[in-house]
Amino acid sequence: MLDLPFLRQHADEAKKRLAKRPGYDTSVIDELLAADDERRQIQTQLDALLSEQNILSKEIGKLYGQGKKEEADAIKEKSLELKAQTGELQKLHDEASDSIRSMLLLIPNLPQLRVATGKSAEDNVTVKEGGPRHQLYVGARPHWELATSLGIIDFETGNKITGSGFPLYVGKGARLQRALIAWFLDKATAQGFTEYMPPLMVNEDSGYGTGQLPDKEGQMYHVTADNLYLVPTAEVPLTNIYRDTIVKEEDLPIKMTAYTPCFRREAGSYGKDVRGLNRLHQFDKVEIVQIEHPDRSNATLDSMVAYVESLVVELGLQYRILQLCSGDTSFASSITYDFEVFAAAQEKWLEVSSVSNFESFQANRMKCRYKSAETGKNHLVHTLNGSALALPRIMAAIMENYQTEKGIVVPDVLRPFCGFHIID
RNA sequence: GGUGAGGUGGGUGAGUGGCUGAAACCAACAGUUUGCUAAACUGUCGUACUGGGCAACUGGUACCGAGGGUUCGAAUCCCUCCCUCACCGCCA
């Protein structure tokens, strides 16, 4: 949710940034500001009336105390008249506030000016490429065939137990998965991120806090009996730790990490991209989250990108880093970098991480502020997060890129966590 | 699931209709004292919206789990909902 005081002071900047989103009609900003103006006028009137009423009430109390009943009753009459007026204004004020809030909830975050303007994934900008291209032997297979023939992932049985998109990892497949999680968490904690194991279901308030609600209602699994949502990413429970809080300026940045399974309905995606591990309803992910000072959030974004890069480098995967264009930048984000690794057998780039600076967009929804040490005033924090990393596509890339005639060779860094060096 | 208790500022906790935006204590912060630490003393110490002023600052309104109601006036009375805690039952 955009910050209204910011919009008032920087309407032009806001419109310029918002206009980067394809097809977005920035006149909502003007409507919003007009509505805000009106609301403030109403409040001024309302406050004056309420103030008058409060004075009268106190007067009545005093008069009763002195036993001056008639005088008190006379003032009561007056107060009742006022009450009718305030009731009307109160209603107007509530309506105005509600409509402003619902307008605000629907406006996406402002892309940063440096974000490339564009419509779709086609317009994303590759900012870096790296890692070795893996040369495969003749007869190399895509990961879903490999995984099935090696018996490390049983898609059929996952399908039987739950449905498609819920793979069953078996034996070394399960162990490799666990090794990745352990390695990612160790790396993150070594970088100063505090490890959490959060709840896997969140309430509505948390969903609104990080912006999944109301925008992506249909993407989350909803446990209606208890009105809870299965987490689509650890970002939601982690960031919401700081919902409704005021942190000390010197405590920033706050660095958190967690491994969680992630649940996504992926409604509306069928067909080509869903083979094997490419797109799942349940998958594992280690997430990193930072709550940061506004002045430093972009520098912190860079450090998070560098950190994620170090992971794919150590895994020896061919990768590229994209800066998403304005049209592909998600609702809540102001700037996003995606990491893709190359799956050599299916010859496809797979997205394994998305690192974003949300600026104050989530903080405003969550009411997470910091108290300025200098002025003592409260300001919204900035929030950032990134996958570090999403497991299935990393698994897919490892399987495809590291396959040999003898089996899948485990990348060096994972061997201490696996206890084996080849899957055959 | 059953029964009982309760939700007040960062924490403990007082407050049953007007003098309470809220006592007291603790924590925190600033200062005095001090060789350092500690202690003591003094002061500051909720949030949001909003008016005036360039600003320092200074007015107003709202908020005592949430939403309604009674009343001139509600933290306090009434209703609904949510949540927490304790004990019992069930269970990893």
PDB file of C-alpha atoms in Angstrom, chain A residues 264-404:
ATOM      1  CA  ARG A 264       0.586 -22.460  -4.437  1.00  0.00           C
ATOM      2  CA  ARG A 265      -2.556 -23.257  -6.298  1.00  0.00           C
ATOM      3  CA  GLU A 266      -1.087 -22.020  -9.578  1.00  0.00           C
ATOM      4  CA  ALA A 267      -4.602 -21.637 -10.854  1.00  0.00           C
ATOM      5  CA  GLY A 268      -4.680 -21.222 -14.585  1.00  0.00           C
ATOM      6  CA  SER A 269      -1.287 -22.639 -15.442  1.00  0.00           C
ATOM      7  CA  TYR A 270      -1.376 -25.815 -17.455  1.00  0.00           C
ATOM      8  CA  GLY A 271       0.590 -27.375 -20.220  1.00  0.00           C
ATOM      9  CA  LYS A 272       4.148 -26.955 -21.251  1.00  0.00           C
ATOM     10  CA  ASP A 273       5.803 -25.439 -18.211  1.00  0.00           C
ATOM     11  CA  VAL A 274       4.492 -27.878 -15.659  1.00  0.00           C
ATOM     12  CA  ARG A 275       6.487 -30.975 -16.501  1.00  0.00           C
ATOM     13  CA  GLY A 276       8.410 -32.660 -13.745  1.00  0.00           C
ATOM     14  CA  LEU A 277       9.600 -30.217 -11.123  1.00  0.00           C
ATOM     15  CA  ASN A 278       9.153 -27.123 -13.261  1.00  0.00           C
ATOM     16  CA  ARG A 279       5.983 -25.958 -11.570  1.00  0.00           C
ATOM     17  CA  LEU A 280       4.500 -27.479  -8.423  1.00  0.00           C
ATOM     18  CA  HIS A 281       1.721 -26.924  -5.934  1.00  0.00           C
ATOM     19  CA  GLN A 282       4.016 -27.777  -3.061  1.00  0.00           C
ATOM     20  CA  PHE A 283       7.706 -27.061  -3.073  1.00  0.00           C
ATOM     21  CA  ASP A 284      10.501 -26.289  -0.667  1.00  0.00           C
ATOM     22  CA  LYS A 285      12.282 -23.014  -0.403  1.00  0.00           C
ATOM     23  CA  VAL A 286      14.704 -21.160   1.808  1.00  0.00           C
ATOM     24  CA  GLU A 287      13.842 -17.501   1.955  1.00  0.00           C
ATOM     25  CA  ILE A 288      15.811 -14.504   3.145  1.00  0.00           C
ATOM     26  CA  VAL A 289      14.063 -11.381   4.405  1.00  0.00           C
ATOM     27  CA  GLN A 290      15.424  -8.045   5.496  1.00  0.00           C
ATOM     28  CA  ILE A 291      13.827  -5.126   7.218  1.00  0.00           C
ATOM     29  CA  GLU A 292      15.949  -2.143   6.400  1.00  0.00           C
ATOM     30  CA  HIS A 293      16.355   1.599   6.674  1.00  0.00           C
ATOM     31  CA  PRO A 294      14.912   3.409   3.621  1.00  0.00           C
ATOM     32  CA  ASP A 295      18.261   5.039   2.904  1.00  0.00           C
ATOM     33  CA  ARG A 296      19.980   1.687   2.612  1.00  0.00           C
ATOM     34  CA  SER A 297      17.398  -0.573   1.034  1.00  0.00           C
ATOM     35  CA  ASN A 298      18.745  -0.426  -2.494  1.00  0.00           C
ATOM     36  CA  ALA A 299      22.280  -1.145  -1.353  1.00  0.00           C
ATOM     37  CA  THR A 300      20.882  -4.037   0.650  1.00  0.00           C
ATOM     38  CA  LEU A 301      19.064  -5.290  -2.426  1.00  0.00           C
ATOM     39  CA  ASP A 302      22.398  -5.419  -4.226  1.00  0.00           C
ATOM     40  CA  SER A 303      23.965  -7.360  -1.383  1.00  0.00           C
ATOM     41  CA  MET A 304      21.117  -9.864  -1.450  1.00  0.00           C
ATOM     42  CA  VAL A 305      21.522 -10.315  -5.192  1.00  0.00           C
ATOM     43  CA  ALA A 306      25.246 -10.873  -4.684  1.00  0.00           C
ATOM     44  CA  TYR A 307      24.523 -13.399  -1.958  1.00  0.00           C
ATOM     45  CA  VAL A 308      22.094 -15.383  -4.087  1.00  0.00           C
ATOM     46  CA  GLU A 309      24.578 -15.297  -6.924  1.00  0.00           C
ATOM     47  CA  SER A 310      27.209 -16.830  -4.670  1.00  0.00           C
ATOM     48  CA  LEU A 311      24.884 -19.785  -4.101  1.00  0.00           C
ATOM     49  CA  VAL A 312      24.359 -20.627  -7.749  1.00  0.00           C
ATOM     50  CA  VAL A 313      28.059 -20.111  -8.395  1.00  0.00           C
ATOM     51  CA  GLU A 314      28.997 -22.568  -5.674  1.00  0.00           C
ATOM     52  CA  LEU A 315      26.520 -25.053  -7.036  1.00  0.00           C
ATOM     53  CA  GLY A 316      28.309 -24.775 -10.361  1.00  0.00           C
ATOM     54  CA  LEU A 317      25.186 -23.971 -12.327  1.00  0.00           C
ATOM     55  CA  GLN A 318      24.965 -21.853 -15.408  1.00  0.00           C
ATOM     56  CA  TYR A 319      22.882 -18.842 -14.481  1.00  0.00           C
ATOM     57  CA  ARG A 320      21.702 -15.453 -15.546  1.00  0.00           C
ATOM     58  CA  ILE A 321      20.339 -12.528 -13.575  1.00  0.00           C
ATOM     59  CA  LEU A 322      17.440 -10.584 -14.995  1.00  0.00           C
ATOM     60  CA  GLN A 323      16.136  -7.267 -13.927  1.00  0.00           C
ATOM     61  CA  LEU A 324      12.425  -7.524 -14.411  1.00  0.00           C
ATOM     62  CA  CYS A 325      10.837  -4.893 -16.577  1.00  0.00           C
ATOM     63  CA  SER A 326       8.045  -2.767 -15.158  1.00  0.00           C
ATOM     64  CA  GLY A 327       5.342  -4.995 -16.610  1.00  0.00           C
ATOM     65  CA  ASP A 328       6.786  -8.132 -15.051  1.00  0.00           C
ATOM     66  CA  THR A 329       7.502  -6.611 -11.642  1.00  0.00           C
ATOM     67  CA  SER A 330       4.998  -7.940  -9.152  1.00  0.00           C
ATOM     68  CA  PHE A 331       2.235  -5.925  -7.532  1.00  0.00           C
ATOM     69  CA  ALA A 332       4.086  -5.242  -4.292  1.00  0.00           C
ATOM     70  CA  SER A 333       7.599  -4.809  -5.629  1.00  0.00           C
ATOM     71  CA  SER A 334       9.429  -1.651  -6.695  1.00  0.00           C
ATOM     72  CA  ILE A 335      12.281  -3.530  -8.320  1.00  0.00           C
ATOM     73  CA  THR A 336      12.963  -7.220  -8.756  1.00  0.00           C
ATOM     74  CA  TYR A 337      15.876  -9.332  -9.903  1.00  0.00           C
ATOM     75  CA  ASP A 338      15.206 -12.881 -11.027  1.00  0.00           C
ATOM     76  CA  PHE A 339      17.763 -15.642 -11.087  1.00  0.00           C
ATOM     77  CA  GLU A 340      17.468 -18.329 -13.678  1.00  0.00           C
ATOM     78  CA  VAL A 341      19.565 -21.450 -14.020  1.00  0.00           C
ATOM     79  CA  PHE A 342      19.948 -23.385 -17.217  1.00  0.00           C
ATOM     80  CA  ALA A 343      18.584 -26.900 -17.308  1.00  0.00           C
ATOM     81  CA  ALA A 344      20.770 -28.351 -20.001  1.00  0.00           C
ATOM     82  CA  ALA A 345      18.646 -31.333 -20.979  1.00  0.00           C
ATOM     83  CA  GLN A 346      15.368 -29.575 -21.527  1.00  0.00           C
ATOM     84  CA  GLU A 347      17.378 -26.554 -22.686  1.00  0.00           C
ATOM     85  CA  LYS A 348      15.369 -24.190 -20.618  1.00  0.00           C
ATOM     86  CA  TRP A 349      16.037 -21.380 -18.189  1.00  0.00           C
ATOM     87  CA  LEU A 350      14.331 -22.042 -14.863  1.00  0.00           C
ATOM     88  CA  GLU A 351      13.570 -19.302 -12.376  1.00  0.00           C
ATOM     89  CA  VAL A 352      15.058 -20.206  -9.016  1.00  0.00           C
ATOM     90  CA  SER A 353      15.046 -16.922  -7.165  1.00  0.00           C
ATOM     91  CA  SER A 354      13.346 -13.599  -7.124  1.00  0.00           C
ATOM     92  CA  VAL A 355      14.876 -10.821  -5.074  1.00  0.00           C
ATOM     93  CA  SER A 356      12.813  -7.703  -4.480  1.00  0.00           C
ATOM     94  CA  ASN A 357      12.808  -4.389  -2.732  1.00  0.00           C
ATOM     95  CA  PHE A 358       9.279  -3.606  -1.611  1.00  0.00           C
ATOM     96  CA  GLU A 359      10.294  -0.255  -0.219  1.00  0.00           C
ATOM     97  CA  SER A 360       7.552   0.858   2.185  1.00  0.00           C
ATOM     98  CA  PHE A 361       4.750  -0.926   0.344  1.00  0.00           C
ATOM     99  CA  GLN A 362       4.489  -3.875   2.720  1.00  0.00           C
ATOM    100  CA  ALA A 363       5.616  -1.824   5.708  1.00  0.00           C
ATOM    101  CA  ASN A 364       2.704   0.535   5.228  1.00  0.00           C
ATOM    102  CA  ARG A 365       0.228  -2.309   5.160  1.00  0.00           C
ATOM    103  CA  MET A 366       1.887  -3.930   8.127  1.00  0.00           C
ATOM    104  CA  LYS A 367       2.392  -0.709  10.040  1.00  0.00           C
ATOM    105  CA  CYS A 368       6.028  -1.503  10.606  1.00  0.00           C
ATOM    106  CA  ARG A 369       7.976   1.620  11.474  1.00  0.00           C
ATOM    107  CA  TYR A 370      11.266   2.577  12.976  1.00  0.00           C
ATOM    108  CA  LYS A 371      11.802   5.401  15.396  1.00  0.00           C
ATOM    109  CA  SER A 372      14.354   7.838  14.100  1.00  0.00           C
ATOM    110  CA  ALA A 373      17.156   8.216  16.608  1.00  0.00           C
ATOM    111  CA  GLU A 374      17.637  11.808  15.525  1.00  0.00           C
ATOM    112  CA  THR A 375      14.116  13.201  15.457  1.00  0.00           C
ATOM    113  CA  GLY A 376      12.233  10.667  17.551  1.00  0.00           C
ATOM    114  CA  LYS A 377       9.649  10.446  14.791  1.00  0.00           C
ATOM    115  CA  ASN A 378       8.320   7.234  13.309  1.00  0.00           C
ATOM    116  CA  HIS A 379       8.865   6.323   9.687  1.00  0.00           C
ATOM    117  CA  LEU A 380       7.986   3.309   7.584  1.00  0.00           C
ATOM    118  CA  VAL A 381      10.746   0.744   7.153  1.00  0.00           C
ATOM    119  CA  HIS A 382      11.615  -0.878   3.868  1.00  0.00           C
ATOM    120  CA  THR A 383      11.229  -4.618   3.391  1.00  0.00           C
ATOM    121  CA  LEU A 384      13.128  -6.888   1.041  1.00  0.00           C
ATOM    122  CA  ASN A 385      13.151 -10.559   0.354  1.00  0.00           C
ATOM    123  CA  GLY A 386      14.563 -13.156  -1.910  1.00  0.00           C
ATOM    124  CA  SER A 387      14.585 -16.865  -2.492  1.00  0.00           C
ATOM    125  CA  ALA A 388      17.845 -18.437  -1.472  1.00  0.00           C
ATOM    126  CA  LEU A 389      16.850 -20.678  -3.087  1.00  0.00           C
ATOM    127  CA  ALA A 390      13.779 -22.465  -4.413  1.00  0.00           C
ATOM    128  CA  LEU A 391      14.527 -26.158  -4.350  1.00  0.00           C
ATOM    129  CA  PRO A 392      12.758 -28.042  -7.140  1.00  0.00           C
ATOM    130  CA  ARG A 393      14.235 -26.183 -10.066  1.00  0.00           C
ATOM    131  CA  ILE A 394      17.657 -26.317  -8.473  1.00  0.00           C
ATOM    132  CA  MET A 395      17.113 -30.057  -8.151  1.00  0.00           C
ATOM    133  CA  ALA A 396      16.057 -30.186 -11.787  1.00  0.00           C
ATOM    134  CA  ALA A 397      19.102 -28.239 -12.925  1.00  0.00           C
ATOM    135  CA  ILE A 398      21.469 -30.339 -10.833  1.00  0.00           C
ATOM    136  CA  MET A 399      19.969 -33.550 -12.179  1.00  0.00           C
ATOM    137  CA  GLU A 400      20.077 -32.447 -15.772  1.00  0.00           C
ATOM    138  CA  ASN A 401      23.442 -30.684 -15.741  1.00  0.00           C
ATOM    139  CA  TYR A 402      25.325 -33.146 -13.596  1.00  0.00           C
ATOM    140  CA  GLN A 403      24.047 -36.299 -15.246  1.00  0.00           C
ATOM    141  CA  THR A 404      26.613 -38.730 -16.623  1.00  0.00           C
TER     142      THR A 404
END
